[in-house]
C-alpha positions in Angstrom: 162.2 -30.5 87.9 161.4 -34.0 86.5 164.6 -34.1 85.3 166.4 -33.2 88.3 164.6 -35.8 90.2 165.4 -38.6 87.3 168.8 -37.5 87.9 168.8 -37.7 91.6 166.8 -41.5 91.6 169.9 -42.6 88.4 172.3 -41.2 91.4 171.2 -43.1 94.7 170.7 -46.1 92.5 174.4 -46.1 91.0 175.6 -45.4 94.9 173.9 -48.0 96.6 174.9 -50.5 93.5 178.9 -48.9 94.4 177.9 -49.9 97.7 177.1 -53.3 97.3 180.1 -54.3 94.7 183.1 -52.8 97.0 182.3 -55.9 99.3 180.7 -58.0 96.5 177.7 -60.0 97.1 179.2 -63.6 97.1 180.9 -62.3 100.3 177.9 -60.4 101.3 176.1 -63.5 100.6 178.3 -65.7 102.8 178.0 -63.3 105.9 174.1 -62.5 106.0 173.7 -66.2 105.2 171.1 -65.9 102.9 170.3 -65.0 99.2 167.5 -62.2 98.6 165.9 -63.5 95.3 163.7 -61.8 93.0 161.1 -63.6 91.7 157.3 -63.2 89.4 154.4 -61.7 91.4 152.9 -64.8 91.3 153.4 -67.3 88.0 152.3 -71.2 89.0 155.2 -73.2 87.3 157.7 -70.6 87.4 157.6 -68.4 90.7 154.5 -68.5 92.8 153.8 -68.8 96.6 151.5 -71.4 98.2 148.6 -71.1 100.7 151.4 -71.2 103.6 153.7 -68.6 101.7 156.0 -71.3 100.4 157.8 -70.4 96.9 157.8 -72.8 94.1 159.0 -72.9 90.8 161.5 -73.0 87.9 162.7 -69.7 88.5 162.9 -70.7 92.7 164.6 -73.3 92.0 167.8 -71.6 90.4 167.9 -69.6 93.4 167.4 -72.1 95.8 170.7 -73.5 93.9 172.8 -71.1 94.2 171.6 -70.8 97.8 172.9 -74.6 97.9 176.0 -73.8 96.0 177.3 -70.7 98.3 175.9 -71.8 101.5 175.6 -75.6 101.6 171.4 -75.2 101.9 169.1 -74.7 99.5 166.6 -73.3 102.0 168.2 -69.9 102.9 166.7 -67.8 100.2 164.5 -64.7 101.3 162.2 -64.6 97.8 160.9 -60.6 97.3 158.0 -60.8 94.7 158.5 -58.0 92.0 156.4 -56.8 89.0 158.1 -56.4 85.4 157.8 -52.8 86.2 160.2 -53.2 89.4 162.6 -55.8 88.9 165.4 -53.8 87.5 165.3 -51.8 90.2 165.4 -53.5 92.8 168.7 -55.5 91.4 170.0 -52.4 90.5 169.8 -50.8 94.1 170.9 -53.7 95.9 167.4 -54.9 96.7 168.2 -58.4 95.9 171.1 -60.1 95.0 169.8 -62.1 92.0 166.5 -61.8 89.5 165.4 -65.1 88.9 161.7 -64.1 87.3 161.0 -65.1 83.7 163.3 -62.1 82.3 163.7 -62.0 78.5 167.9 -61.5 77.9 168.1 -58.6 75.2 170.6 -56.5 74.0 169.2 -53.5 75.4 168.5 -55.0 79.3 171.9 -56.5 78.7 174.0 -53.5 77.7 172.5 -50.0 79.3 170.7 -51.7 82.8 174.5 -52.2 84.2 173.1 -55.8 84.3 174.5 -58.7 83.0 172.3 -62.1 82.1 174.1 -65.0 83.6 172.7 -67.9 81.2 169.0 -69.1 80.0 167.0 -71.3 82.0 164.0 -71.9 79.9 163.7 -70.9 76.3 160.6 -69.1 75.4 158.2 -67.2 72.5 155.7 -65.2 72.6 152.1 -66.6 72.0 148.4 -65.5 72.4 145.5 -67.3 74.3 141.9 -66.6 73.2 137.9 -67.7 74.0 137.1 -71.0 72.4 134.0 -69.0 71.9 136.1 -66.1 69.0 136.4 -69.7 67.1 139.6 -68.1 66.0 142.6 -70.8 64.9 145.6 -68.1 63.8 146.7 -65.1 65.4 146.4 -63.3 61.9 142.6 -63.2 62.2 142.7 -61.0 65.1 142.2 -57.7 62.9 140.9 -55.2 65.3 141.3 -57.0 68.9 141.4 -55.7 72.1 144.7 -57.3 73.4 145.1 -57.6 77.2 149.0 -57.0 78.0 151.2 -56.7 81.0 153.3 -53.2 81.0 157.0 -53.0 81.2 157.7 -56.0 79.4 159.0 -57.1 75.8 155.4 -58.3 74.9 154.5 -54.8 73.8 157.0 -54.6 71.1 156.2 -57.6 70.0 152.8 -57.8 69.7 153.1 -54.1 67.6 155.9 -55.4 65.6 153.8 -58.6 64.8 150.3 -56.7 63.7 152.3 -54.2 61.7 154.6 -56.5 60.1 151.3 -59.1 59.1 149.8 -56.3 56.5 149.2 -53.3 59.2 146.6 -55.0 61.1 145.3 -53.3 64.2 144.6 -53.3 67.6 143.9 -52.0 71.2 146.0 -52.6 73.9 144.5 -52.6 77.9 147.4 -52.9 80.1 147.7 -54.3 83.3 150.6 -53.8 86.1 150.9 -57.1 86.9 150.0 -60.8 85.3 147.0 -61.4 87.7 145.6 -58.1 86.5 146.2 -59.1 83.2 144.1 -62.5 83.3 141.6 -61.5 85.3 141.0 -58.5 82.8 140.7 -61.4 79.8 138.8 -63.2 82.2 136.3 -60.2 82.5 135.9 -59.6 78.7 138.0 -56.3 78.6 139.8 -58.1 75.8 139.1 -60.6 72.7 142.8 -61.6 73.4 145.9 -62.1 75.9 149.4 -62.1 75.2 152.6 -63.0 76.9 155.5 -65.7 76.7 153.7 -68.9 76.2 155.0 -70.5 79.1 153.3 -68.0 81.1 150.2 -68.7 78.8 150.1 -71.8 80.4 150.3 -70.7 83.9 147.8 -68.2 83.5 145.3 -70.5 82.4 145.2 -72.4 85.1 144.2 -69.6 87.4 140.8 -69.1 84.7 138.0 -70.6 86.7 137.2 -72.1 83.3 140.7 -72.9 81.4 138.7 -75.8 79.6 137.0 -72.5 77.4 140.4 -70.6 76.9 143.0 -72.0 73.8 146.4 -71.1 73.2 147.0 -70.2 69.6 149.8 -72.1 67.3 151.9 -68.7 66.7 155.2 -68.2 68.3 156.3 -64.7 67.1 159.1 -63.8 69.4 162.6 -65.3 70.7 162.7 -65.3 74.4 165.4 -66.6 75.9 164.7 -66.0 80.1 167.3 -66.7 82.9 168.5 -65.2 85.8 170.3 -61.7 86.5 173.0 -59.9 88.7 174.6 -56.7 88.8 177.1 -55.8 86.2 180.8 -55.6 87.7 180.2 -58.3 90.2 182.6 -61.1 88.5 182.9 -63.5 91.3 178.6 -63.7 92.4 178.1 -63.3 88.4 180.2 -66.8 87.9 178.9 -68.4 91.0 175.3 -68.3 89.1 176.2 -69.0 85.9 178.2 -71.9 87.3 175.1 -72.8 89.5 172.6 -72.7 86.4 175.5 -75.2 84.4 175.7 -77.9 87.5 172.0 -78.1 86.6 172.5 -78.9 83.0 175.8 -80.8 83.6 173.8 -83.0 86.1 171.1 -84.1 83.8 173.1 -85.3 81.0 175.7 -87.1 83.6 172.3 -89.1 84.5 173.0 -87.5 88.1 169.7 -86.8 90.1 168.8 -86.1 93.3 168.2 -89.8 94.6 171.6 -91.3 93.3 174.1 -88.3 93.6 175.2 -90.4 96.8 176.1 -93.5 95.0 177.4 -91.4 92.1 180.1 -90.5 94.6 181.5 -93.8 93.8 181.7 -93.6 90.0 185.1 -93.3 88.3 183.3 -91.4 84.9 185.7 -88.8 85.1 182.9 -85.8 84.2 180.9 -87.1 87.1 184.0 -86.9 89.9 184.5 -84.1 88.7 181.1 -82.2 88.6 180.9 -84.2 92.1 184.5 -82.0 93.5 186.3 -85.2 93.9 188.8 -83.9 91.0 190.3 -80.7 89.8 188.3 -78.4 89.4 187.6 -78.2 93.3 184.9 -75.5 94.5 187.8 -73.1 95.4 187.9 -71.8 91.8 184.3 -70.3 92.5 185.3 -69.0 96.0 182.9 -72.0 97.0 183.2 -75.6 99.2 184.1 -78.5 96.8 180.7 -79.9 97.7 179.2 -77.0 96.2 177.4 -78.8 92.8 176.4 -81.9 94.9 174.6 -79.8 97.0 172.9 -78.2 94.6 172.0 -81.8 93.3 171.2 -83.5 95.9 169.0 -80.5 97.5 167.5 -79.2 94.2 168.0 -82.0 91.7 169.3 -81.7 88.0 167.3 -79.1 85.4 165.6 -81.9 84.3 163.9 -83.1 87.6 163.2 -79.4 88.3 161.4 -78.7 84.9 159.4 -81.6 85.0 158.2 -80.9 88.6 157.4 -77.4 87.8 156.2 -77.2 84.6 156.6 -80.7 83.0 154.5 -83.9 83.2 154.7 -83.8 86.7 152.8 -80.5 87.0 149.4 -78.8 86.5 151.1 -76.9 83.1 152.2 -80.2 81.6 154.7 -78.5 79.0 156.4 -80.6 76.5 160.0 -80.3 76.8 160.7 -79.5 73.1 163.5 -76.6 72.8 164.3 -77.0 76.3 165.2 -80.1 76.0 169.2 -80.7 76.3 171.4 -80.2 73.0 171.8 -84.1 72.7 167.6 -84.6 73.0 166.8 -82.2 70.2 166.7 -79.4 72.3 168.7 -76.0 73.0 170.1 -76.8 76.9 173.6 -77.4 76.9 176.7 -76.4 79.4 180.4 -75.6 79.5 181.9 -78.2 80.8 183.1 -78.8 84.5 186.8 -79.5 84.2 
């Protein structure tokens, strides 16, 4: 029976995923006039909803992007919070359009999800924060800890391949559904530890009402590259986000912001007019308006005013840029070009 209704969930998934490709969601897009987004459960710096309901973050910002790329405002996003245990779902059945929501690209998600990663928008590793009070300075003095651990994402892999690959050492796991769960279960003692993506180490500790006692340990032990998703099979909505994400990127090392995209109309730097739509390529190449990247600019700024307002200097997390930085600072970021 359980495999009958497996079958039956695999079969209305794969239909209403049919359902939305025969149209294809940039047109689907175009015609409700709105992108449905998913986004974290609540993840300050990344995805998270203020005290009026307002979504901020990293991970909103590429989809208030693309929102400014396909429909000229950056506002028209509908934002549906999903867990780690949800989020493949929900893109798979049509639930949302995009998954913008601090998602580890892997071979696996990448090749049997009939999902397809559309570019990384913040490199990432996995860490461990503990009590100041454990006076523990390495992650290979945690022999016997009780790990607190968010289900349905990479982090349990990890964390066994780390302890078994650092002479067999051992450990408990308590899992949580979702990251709230899983802080408020460090923050209760139910564990000596908690592990994630350090960037989400950072968010999490901000929420502690005491983050002053809590210390993120020096170990990075996994590669996690996250950016947003789409549905497999959808070439034209798949580009359009991938094109969004490099606008961002293109932006930031063209010295194009926010506050001077209007005078860099004026600019004869041939990369500029062109990332601008004032040259070849125009926006119809991405079924979009020739406008399309300076609206994402002007709307939602270049990758390097929306990290540093989320998670950078500018923010409560105060992240070093570091591998995030763009290929020609020392870091990882770097685009295709526009032309």
């Amino acid at each position: 029976m359980k495999q009958i209704h497996k079958l039956g969930v695999l079969v209305a998934l794969s239909l209403a995923s049919a359902s939305v490709l025969a149209e294809g969601t940039l047109d689907t897009v175009k015609k409700k006039g709105f992108v449905q987004c998913g986004v974290g459960d609540g993840l300050p710096g990344f995805s998270n909803p203020d005290a009026k309901g307002t979504w901020t973050g990293l991970d909103v910002d590429v989809c208030r992007a693309v929102a400014a790329a396909v429909l000229g405002d950056a506002n028209k996003v509908k934002y549906v919070s999903l867990t780690a245990k949800e989020r493949f779902t929900a893109l798979q059945s049509g639930e949302v359009d995009m998954l913008s929501r601090n998602t580890t690209w892997t071979l696996t998600r990448d090749a049997s999800l009939g999902l397809t990663f559309a570019g990384v928008n913040y490199y990432d590793g996995q860490g461990f924060m503990v009590s100041k009070a454990l006076g523990v300075k390495s992650a290979k003095e945690l022999d016997g800890a009780a790990v607190c651990i968010q289900s349905g994402t990479t982090t349990e892999l990890n964390l066994a391949d780390y302890f078994r690959a650092n002479g067999g050492m051992k450990y408990s796991a308590v899992v949580f559904d979702t990251s709230d769960q899983t802080v408020k279960g460090f923050e209760a003692g139910r564990c000596d530890v908690l592990t994630s993506d350090q960037s989400q180490l950072y968010s999490l500790k901000i929420k502690l009402s005491k983050p002053e006692n809590a210390v993120v340990l020096p170990e990075v032990i996994s590669k996690e590259p996250l950016g947003p998703v789409v549905r497999q099979g959808d070439e034209p909505w798949f580009k359009v986000v991938r094109w969004s994400m490099n606008a961002l990127l293109n932006a930031e090392e063209a010295g194009v912001t926010s506050a001077n995209v209007d005078e860099m109309l004026k600019s004869p730097n041939p990369d500029v007019r062109r990332l601008l739509g004032l040259e070849d390529p125009k926006g119809g190449v991405l079924g979009l308006d020739d406008k399309w990247a300076y609206n994402i600019i002007k709307q939602v700024g270049n990758y390097g005013e929306i990290f540093e307002r989320n998670v950078g200097a500018g923010s409560p997390l105060k992240i070093d840029r570091g591998i995030n930085a763009l290929w020609n600072k020392g870091g990882l970021m770097y685009a295709p070009p526009i032309r």
